[in-house]
XYZ file of C-alpha atoms in Angstrom:
126
model
C 137.567 145.931 99.772
C 134.592 147.495 98.055
C 132.950 145.282 95.464
C 130.031 146.089 93.216
C 128.577 143.356 91.045
C 125.900 144.124 88.471
C 123.559 141.566 86.976
C 120.394 141.324 84.930
C 121.491 142.643 81.571
C 120.403 140.750 78.458
C 118.984 141.087 74.966
C 115.429 142.421 74.932
C 113.050 143.939 72.412
C 112.019 147.570 72.275
C 109.150 148.172 74.658
C 110.204 145.418 77.050
C 111.116 145.812 80.702
C 114.241 144.741 82.521
C 115.513 145.000 86.096
C 119.189 145.382 86.819
C 120.685 144.622 90.215
C 123.914 145.687 91.836
C 125.133 143.818 94.898
C 127.560 145.716 97.101
C 130.000 144.434 99.688
C 133.033 145.554 101.641
C 131.621 148.819 103.013
C 128.637 150.322 104.855
C 126.292 150.375 101.892
C 123.421 152.019 103.740
C 125.120 155.401 104.218
C 126.201 155.993 100.620
C 124.524 157.383 97.547
C 124.503 154.911 94.665
C 124.556 155.766 90.986
C 123.832 154.046 87.682
C 125.647 154.954 84.493
C 125.476 153.681 80.936
C 128.100 153.517 78.224
C 126.547 153.144 74.807
C 128.650 151.801 71.924
C 131.123 154.446 70.799
C 130.038 156.957 73.422
C 131.169 158.269 76.790
C 129.759 156.791 79.955
C 126.737 158.840 80.996
C 124.661 159.330 84.119
C 121.390 157.406 84.291
C 120.113 157.588 87.860
C 121.134 158.061 91.477
C 119.534 157.325 94.813
C 120.250 158.710 98.253
C 121.400 156.523 101.118
C 117.959 156.378 102.690
C 116.221 156.090 99.313
C 114.378 159.296 100.104
C 115.680 161.109 97.040
C 116.327 160.070 93.467
C 117.633 161.721 90.325
C 117.368 160.721 86.677
C 118.762 161.675 83.333
C 116.130 163.376 81.191
C 116.335 160.544 78.671
C 115.086 157.946 81.166
C 112.790 160.010 83.367
C 109.383 158.376 83.590
C 110.677 155.052 82.239
C 113.392 154.003 84.698
C 113.153 153.709 88.466
C 116.086 153.380 90.825
C 115.557 151.736 94.223
C 117.590 150.074 96.913
C 117.304 147.518 99.672
C 119.792 148.419 102.376
C 119.133 145.169 104.231
C 120.348 143.301 101.146
C 123.092 145.775 100.183
C 121.578 145.952 96.727
C 120.535 148.728 94.394
C 118.183 148.170 91.468
C 117.352 149.837 88.192
C 113.903 149.029 86.840
C 113.871 149.799 83.134
C 110.506 150.021 81.380
C 109.541 150.893 77.820
C 113.067 150.194 76.643
C 114.265 151.935 73.510
C 117.002 151.085 71.038
C 119.054 153.966 72.417
C 119.076 152.370 75.884
C 121.531 149.784 74.584
C 124.834 149.830 76.431
C 126.831 148.600 79.360
C 125.260 149.616 82.651
C 127.456 150.253 85.653
C 126.609 150.887 89.267
C 128.902 153.149 91.223
C 129.546 154.358 94.743
C 131.266 157.531 95.912
C 134.236 157.638 98.266
C 132.469 159.875 100.793
C 129.106 159.267 102.386
C 126.387 161.889 102.112
C 123.158 162.552 100.311
C 124.147 164.703 97.359
C 122.927 162.955 94.218
C 126.047 163.186 92.099
C 125.558 163.071 88.323
C 129.191 163.174 87.299
C 131.183 159.966 87.051
C 134.117 161.874 88.532
C 132.239 161.940 91.837
C 132.188 158.146 92.029
C 135.164 156.097 93.121
C 133.987 152.491 93.048
C 132.559 150.816 89.971
C 131.202 147.431 89.069
C 132.255 145.490 85.994
C 129.054 146.375 84.157
C 126.166 144.411 82.718
C 125.231 144.584 79.062
C 121.765 145.595 77.919
C 120.941 145.221 74.258
C 117.611 146.469 72.929
C 116.542 145.278 69.496
C 113.677 146.380 67.273
């Protein structure tokens, strides 16, 4: 079965950098778009970034554009989220997600993703 396992979340200070990882197993990782979402305390889960199967295309939420970078290593079945210049409002639980169908459309809605990890918590303090 499909498994997604996030790691790398921790407490950091504003301005710091952090890299999240998501290890995938149980399916052909290299032909699927991967997405990152964040659920801040008391808020809905929101889109952060997505990357195409070949890593040729990426998409970002406006709030993270220029600060976060999504990448993937298909040989390692892993997708990453490099987070720079972290802000207090970046605090939340970060989830990686995979869609049910393969393809290269960079979905921004969580409804387009079927498989989710358990999340990793990022806390940014001042």
